[in-house]
Coordinates of C-alpha atoms in Angstrom, one line a residue:
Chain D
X157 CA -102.2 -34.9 -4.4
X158 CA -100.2 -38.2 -4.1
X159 CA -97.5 -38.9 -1.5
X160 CA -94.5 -40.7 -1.6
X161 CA -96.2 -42.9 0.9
X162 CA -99.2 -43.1 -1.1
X163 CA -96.8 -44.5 -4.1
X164 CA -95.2 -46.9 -1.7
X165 CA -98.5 -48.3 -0.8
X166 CA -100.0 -48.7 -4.0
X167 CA -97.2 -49.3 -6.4
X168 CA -97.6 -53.2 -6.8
X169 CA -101.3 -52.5 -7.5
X170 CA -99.8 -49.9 -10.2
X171 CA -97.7 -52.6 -11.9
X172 CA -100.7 -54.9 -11.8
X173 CA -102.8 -52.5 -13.6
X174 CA -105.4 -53.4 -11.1
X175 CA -105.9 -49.3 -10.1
X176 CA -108.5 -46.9 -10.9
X177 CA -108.5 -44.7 -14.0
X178 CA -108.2 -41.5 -11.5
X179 CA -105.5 -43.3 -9.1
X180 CA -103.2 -44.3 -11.9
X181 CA -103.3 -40.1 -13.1
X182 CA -102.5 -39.2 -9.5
X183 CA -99.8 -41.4 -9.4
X184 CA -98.5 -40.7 -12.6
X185 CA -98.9 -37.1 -11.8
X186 CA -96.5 -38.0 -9.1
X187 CA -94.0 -39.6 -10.7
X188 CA -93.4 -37.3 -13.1
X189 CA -92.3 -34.9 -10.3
X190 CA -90.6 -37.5 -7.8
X191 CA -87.2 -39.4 -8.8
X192 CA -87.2 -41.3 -5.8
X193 CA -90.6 -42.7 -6.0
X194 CA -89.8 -43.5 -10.2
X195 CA -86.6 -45.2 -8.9
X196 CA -88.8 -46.9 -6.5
X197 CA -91.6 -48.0 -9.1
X198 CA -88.5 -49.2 -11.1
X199 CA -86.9 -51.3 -8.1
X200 CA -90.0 -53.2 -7.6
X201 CA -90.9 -53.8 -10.9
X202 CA -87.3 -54.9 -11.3
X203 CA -87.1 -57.1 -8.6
X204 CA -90.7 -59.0 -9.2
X205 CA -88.7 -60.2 -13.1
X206 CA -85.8 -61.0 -11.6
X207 CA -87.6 -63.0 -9.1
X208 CA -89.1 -64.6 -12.3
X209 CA -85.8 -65.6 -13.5
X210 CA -85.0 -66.6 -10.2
X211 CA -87.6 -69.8 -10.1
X212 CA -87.5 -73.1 -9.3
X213 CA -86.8 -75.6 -12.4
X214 CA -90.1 -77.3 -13.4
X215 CA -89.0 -80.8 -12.7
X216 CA -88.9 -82.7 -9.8
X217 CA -86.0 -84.7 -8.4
X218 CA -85.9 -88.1 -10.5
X219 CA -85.9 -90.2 -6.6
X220 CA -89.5 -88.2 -6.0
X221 CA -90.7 -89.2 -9.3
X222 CA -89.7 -92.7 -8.5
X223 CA -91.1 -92.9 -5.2
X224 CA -94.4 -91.6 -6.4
X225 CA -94.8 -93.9 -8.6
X226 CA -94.0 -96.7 -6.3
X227 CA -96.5 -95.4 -4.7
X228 CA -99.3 -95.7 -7.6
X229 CA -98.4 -99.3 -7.8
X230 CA -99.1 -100.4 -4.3
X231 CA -101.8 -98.4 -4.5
X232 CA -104.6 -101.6 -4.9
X233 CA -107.6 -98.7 -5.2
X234 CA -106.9 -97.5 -8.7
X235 CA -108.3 -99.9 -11.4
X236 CA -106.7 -101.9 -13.8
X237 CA -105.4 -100.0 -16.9
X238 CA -106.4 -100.7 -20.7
X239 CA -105.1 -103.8 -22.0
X240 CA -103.2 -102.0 -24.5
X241 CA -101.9 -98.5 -22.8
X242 CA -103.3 -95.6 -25.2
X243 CA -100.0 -93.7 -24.0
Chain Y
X293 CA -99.5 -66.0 12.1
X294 CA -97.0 -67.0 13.6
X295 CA -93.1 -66.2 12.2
X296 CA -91.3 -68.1 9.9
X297 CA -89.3 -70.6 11.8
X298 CA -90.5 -73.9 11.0
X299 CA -88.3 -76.4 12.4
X300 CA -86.4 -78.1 9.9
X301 CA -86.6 -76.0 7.1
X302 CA -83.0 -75.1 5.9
X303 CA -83.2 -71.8 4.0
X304 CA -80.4 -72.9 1.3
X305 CA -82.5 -75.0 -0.7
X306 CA -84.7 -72.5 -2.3
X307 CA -82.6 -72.5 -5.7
X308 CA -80.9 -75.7 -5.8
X309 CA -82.0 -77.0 -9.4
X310 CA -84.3 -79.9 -8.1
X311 CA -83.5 -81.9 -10.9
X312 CA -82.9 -82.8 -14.8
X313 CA -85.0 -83.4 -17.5
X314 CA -86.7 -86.8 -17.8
X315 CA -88.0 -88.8 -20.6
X316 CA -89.2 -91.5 -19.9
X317 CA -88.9 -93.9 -22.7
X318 CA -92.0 -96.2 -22.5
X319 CA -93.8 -92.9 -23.4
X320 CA -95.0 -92.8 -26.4
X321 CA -95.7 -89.6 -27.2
X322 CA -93.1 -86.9 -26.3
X323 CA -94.5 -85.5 -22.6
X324 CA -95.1 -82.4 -23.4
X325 CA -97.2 -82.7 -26.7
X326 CA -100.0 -84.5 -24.5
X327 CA -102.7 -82.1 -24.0
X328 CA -104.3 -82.1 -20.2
X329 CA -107.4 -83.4 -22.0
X330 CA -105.8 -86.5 -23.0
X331 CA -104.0 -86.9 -19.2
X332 CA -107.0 -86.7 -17.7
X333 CA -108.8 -89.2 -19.9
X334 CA -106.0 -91.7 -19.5
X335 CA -106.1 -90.8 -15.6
X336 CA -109.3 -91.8 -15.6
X337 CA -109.3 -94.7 -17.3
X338 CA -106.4 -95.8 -15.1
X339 CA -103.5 -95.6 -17.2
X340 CA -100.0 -96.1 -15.8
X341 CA -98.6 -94.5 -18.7
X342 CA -100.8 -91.5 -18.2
X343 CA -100.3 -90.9 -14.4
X344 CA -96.4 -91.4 -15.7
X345 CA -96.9 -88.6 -18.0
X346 CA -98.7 -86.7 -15.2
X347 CA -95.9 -86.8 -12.9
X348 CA -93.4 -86.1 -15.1
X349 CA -95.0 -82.7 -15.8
X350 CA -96.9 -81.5 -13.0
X351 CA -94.9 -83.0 -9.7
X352 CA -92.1 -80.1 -10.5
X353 CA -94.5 -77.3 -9.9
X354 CA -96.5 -78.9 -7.6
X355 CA -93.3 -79.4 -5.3
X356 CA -92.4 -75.8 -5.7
X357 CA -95.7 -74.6 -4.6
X358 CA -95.6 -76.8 -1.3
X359 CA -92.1 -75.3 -0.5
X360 CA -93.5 -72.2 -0.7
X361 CA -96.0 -73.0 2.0
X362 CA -93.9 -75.3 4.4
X363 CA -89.9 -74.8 3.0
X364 CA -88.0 -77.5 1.4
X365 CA -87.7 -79.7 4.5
X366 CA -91.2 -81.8 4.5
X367 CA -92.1 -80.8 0.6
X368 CA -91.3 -83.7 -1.2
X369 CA -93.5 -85.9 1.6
X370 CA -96.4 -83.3 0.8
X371 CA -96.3 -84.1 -2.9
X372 CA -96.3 -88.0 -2.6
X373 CA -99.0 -87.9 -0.4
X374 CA -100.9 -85.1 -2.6
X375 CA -100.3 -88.0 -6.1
X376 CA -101.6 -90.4 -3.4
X377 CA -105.3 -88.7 -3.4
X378 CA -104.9 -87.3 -7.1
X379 CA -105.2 -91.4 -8.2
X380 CA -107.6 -92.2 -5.5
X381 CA -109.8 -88.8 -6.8
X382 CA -109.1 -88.3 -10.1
X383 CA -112.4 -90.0 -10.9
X384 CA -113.9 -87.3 -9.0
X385 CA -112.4 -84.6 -11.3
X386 CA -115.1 -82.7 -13.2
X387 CA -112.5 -80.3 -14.9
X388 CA -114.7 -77.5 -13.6
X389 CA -110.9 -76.0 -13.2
X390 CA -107.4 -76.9 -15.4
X391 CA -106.1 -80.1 -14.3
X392 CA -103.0 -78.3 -13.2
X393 CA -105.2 -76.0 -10.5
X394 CA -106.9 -79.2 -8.9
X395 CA -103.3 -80.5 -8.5
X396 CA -101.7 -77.3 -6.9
X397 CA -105.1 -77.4 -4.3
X398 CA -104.5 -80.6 -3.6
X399 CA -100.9 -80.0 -2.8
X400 CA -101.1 -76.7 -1.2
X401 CA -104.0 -78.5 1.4
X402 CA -101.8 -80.7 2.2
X403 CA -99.2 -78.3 2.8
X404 CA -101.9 -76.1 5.1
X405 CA -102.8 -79.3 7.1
X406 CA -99.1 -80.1 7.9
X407 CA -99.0 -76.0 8.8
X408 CA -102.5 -76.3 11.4
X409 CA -100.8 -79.7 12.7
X410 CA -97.6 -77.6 13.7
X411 CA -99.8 -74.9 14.7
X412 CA -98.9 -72.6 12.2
X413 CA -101.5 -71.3 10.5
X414 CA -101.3 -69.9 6.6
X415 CA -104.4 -67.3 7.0
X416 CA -105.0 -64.0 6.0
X417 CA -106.1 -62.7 9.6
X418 CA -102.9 -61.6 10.9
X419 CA -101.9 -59.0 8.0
X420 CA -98.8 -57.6 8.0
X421 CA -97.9 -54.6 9.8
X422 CA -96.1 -51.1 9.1
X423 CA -93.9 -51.8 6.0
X424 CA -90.2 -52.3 6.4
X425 CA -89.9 -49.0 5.0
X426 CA -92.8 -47.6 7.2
X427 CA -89.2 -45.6 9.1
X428 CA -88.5 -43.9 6.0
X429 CA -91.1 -41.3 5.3
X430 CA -91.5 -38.2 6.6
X431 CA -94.3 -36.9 9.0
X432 CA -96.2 -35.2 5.2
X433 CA -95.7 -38.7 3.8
X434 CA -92.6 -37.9 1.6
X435 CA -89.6 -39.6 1.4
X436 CA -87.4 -38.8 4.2
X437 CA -84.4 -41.4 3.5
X438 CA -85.3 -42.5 -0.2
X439 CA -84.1 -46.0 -1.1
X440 CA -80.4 -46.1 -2.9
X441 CA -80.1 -46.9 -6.1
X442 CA -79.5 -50.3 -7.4
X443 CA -76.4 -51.5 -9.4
X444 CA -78.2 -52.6 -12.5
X445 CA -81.8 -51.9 -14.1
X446 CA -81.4 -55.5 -16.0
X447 CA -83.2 -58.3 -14.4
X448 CA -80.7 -60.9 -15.7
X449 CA -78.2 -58.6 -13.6
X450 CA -79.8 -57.9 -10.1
X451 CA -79.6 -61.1 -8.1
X452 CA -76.4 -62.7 -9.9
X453 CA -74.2 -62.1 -7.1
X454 CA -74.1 -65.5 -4.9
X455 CA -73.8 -63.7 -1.5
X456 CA -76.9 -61.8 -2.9
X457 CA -78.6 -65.2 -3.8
X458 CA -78.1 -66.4 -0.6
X459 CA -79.6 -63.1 1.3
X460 CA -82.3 -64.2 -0.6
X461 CA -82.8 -67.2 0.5
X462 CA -82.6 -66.7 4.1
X463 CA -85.1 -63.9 3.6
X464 CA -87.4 -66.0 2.2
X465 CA -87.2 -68.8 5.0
X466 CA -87.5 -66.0 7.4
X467 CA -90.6 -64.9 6.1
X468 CA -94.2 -65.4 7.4
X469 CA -95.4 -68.3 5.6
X470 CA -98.4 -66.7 3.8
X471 CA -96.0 -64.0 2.1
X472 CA -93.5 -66.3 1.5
X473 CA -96.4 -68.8 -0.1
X474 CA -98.0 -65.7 -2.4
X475 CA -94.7 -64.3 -3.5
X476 CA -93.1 -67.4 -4.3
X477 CA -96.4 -68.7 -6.0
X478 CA -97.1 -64.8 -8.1
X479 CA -93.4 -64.2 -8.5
X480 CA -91.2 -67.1 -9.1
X481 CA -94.0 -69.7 -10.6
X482 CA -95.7 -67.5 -12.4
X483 CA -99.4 -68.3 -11.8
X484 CA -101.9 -65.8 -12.0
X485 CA -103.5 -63.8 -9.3
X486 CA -106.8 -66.0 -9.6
X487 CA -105.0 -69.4 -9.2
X488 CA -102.9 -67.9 -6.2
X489 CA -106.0 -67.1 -4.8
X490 CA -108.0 -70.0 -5.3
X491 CA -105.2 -72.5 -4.5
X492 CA -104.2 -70.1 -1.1
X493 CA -107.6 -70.2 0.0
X494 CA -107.0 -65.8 0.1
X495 CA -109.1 -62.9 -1.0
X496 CA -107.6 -61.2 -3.8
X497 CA -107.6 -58.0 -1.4
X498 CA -105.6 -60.1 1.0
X499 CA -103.3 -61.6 -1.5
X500 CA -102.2 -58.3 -2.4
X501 CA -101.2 -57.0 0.6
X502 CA -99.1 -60.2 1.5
X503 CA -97.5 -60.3 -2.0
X504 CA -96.7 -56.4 -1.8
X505 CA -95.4 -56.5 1.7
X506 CA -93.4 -59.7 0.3
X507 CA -91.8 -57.7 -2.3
X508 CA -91.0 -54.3 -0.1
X509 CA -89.3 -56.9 2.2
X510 CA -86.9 -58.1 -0.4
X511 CA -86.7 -54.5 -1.9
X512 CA -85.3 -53.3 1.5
X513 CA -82.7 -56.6 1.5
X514 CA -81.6 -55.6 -2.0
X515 CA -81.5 -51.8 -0.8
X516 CA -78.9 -52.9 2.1
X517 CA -76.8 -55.4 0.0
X518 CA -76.6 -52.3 -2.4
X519 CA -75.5 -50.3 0.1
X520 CA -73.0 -52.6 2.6
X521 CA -72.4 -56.0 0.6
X522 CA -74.4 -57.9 2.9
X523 CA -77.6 -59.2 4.3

């Protein structure tokens, strides 16, 4: 029979769906009967989509951007491009 | 592993925007209707346009992942030197993974070399210990002081609060650096187990132990900002 602890250990695992047929019944088994571990479940859950929202912006800083490619041009290793730039 | 105090990193930069949107005009076709196909081919072939194109779209990410190694302080040097080898290799690129993977290796090496330089190592050997809520069971395993319950089941609603925000972001610069990398990479980016893995240099087994201690770390911060109104 599952444990609080037992939840607490595997309960990322749970939300990954990356447990065993027979594990996920023990737990659920457990959940059914334990608030504190369903509020628990539902606070991690919770927190990994908020951390989602939370994210960094895809773009980087336009002076990065700039410096990178100030970069590529002194670069003398990369060849020449196409006459006409395909891009 | 060592703890999380790598000089110079200043733990209120997590969620500054780092920056706005970019087009940049000599492109000819809108940035993010080229397919990686057609980047790599014009990397290849040496195209300024292309390795424009390239930067536009993958420096963002590729920034985020090495602040989730090293923290915002040295990140942006990591990422100019990791374009540095992408058009010095990119003829070595035998799309045997996405273009987008071979970038975050490249920059999440770099990242691991500055960590070994400082002598801080981003390995799985030293594992986390008894979880922050290790205290809170009772000697048959069940919950002795169960966590408090949170203010909001909306994840729009749970980290609004600035003061929240910024317990956040000193949690995360206190963290080891391989949580911090694996939550912030499986969490906040978004990429899947396998790429964490791969670009981390992890076993998955490993990976999920560091994410889930990650995650019961900022559980426990939420549980006492629920409960006091502070960090």
């Amino acid at each position: 029979m599952k444990k609080c602890r037992d939840i607490h250990d595997l309960a990322s695992e749970l939300l990954a769906g990356d447990l065993s047929r027979s594990e996920r019944l023990g737990i659920r088994l457990h959940l059914m009967m334990c608030s504190h571990c369903r509020r628990f479940v539902r606070h991690l859950e919770l927190l990994a989509n908020s951390l989602r929202q939370h994210a960094l912006t895809a773009m980087a800083p336009p002076a990065l951007v700039d410096r990178i490619l100030a970069t590529r041009q002194a670069d003398s290793v990369l060849a020449p491009g196409p006459t006409e730039d395909p891009f | 592993m060592s703890a999380a105090s790598f000089a110079g990193y200043h733990s209120d930069s997590w969620r500054r925007p780092i920056g706005p949107s970019l087009r940049y005009p000599s492109v000819k076709t809108p940035i993010q209707e080229i397919t990686e196909a057609r980047l790599v081919e014009g990397l290849k072939a040496g195209s300024a346009e292309a390795f424009r194109a390239a930067v536009h779209r993958y420096a963002g990410p590729m920034l985020a992942t090495a602040r989730a190694i090293v923290g915002p302080a040295h990140a942006e040097d990591i990422v100019q030197d990791a374009w540095i080898k992408v058009f010095r290799q990119i003829g070595d690129f035998e799309a045997r993974s996405s273009l987008s993977t071979w970038l975050q290796r490249i920059v999440a090496n770099g990242a691991i070399s500055m960590l070994r330089k400082s002598q801080r190592e981003l390995t799985a050997a030293d594992l986390p210990g008894d979880s922050v809520y290790a205290d809170q069971f009772d000697a048959s395993g069940h919950w002795s002081s169960p966590p408090p319950d949170w203010h909001t089941n909306s994840p729009d609603g749970l980290l609004t609060a600035e003061e929240l925000q910024s317990c956040l972001d000193a949690h995360l610069g206190r963290m080891p650096d391989n949580q911090r990398a694996v939550l912030v990479m499986r969490d906040m980016q978004g990429l899947s187990f396998d790429e964490v893995c791969g670009v981390l240099d992890l076993s998955p087994a490993n990976a999920r132990v560091l994410l889930h201690r990650a995650r019961l770390k900022l559980m426990a911060m939420v549980d006492h900002f629920e409960q006091t109104g502070t960090c």
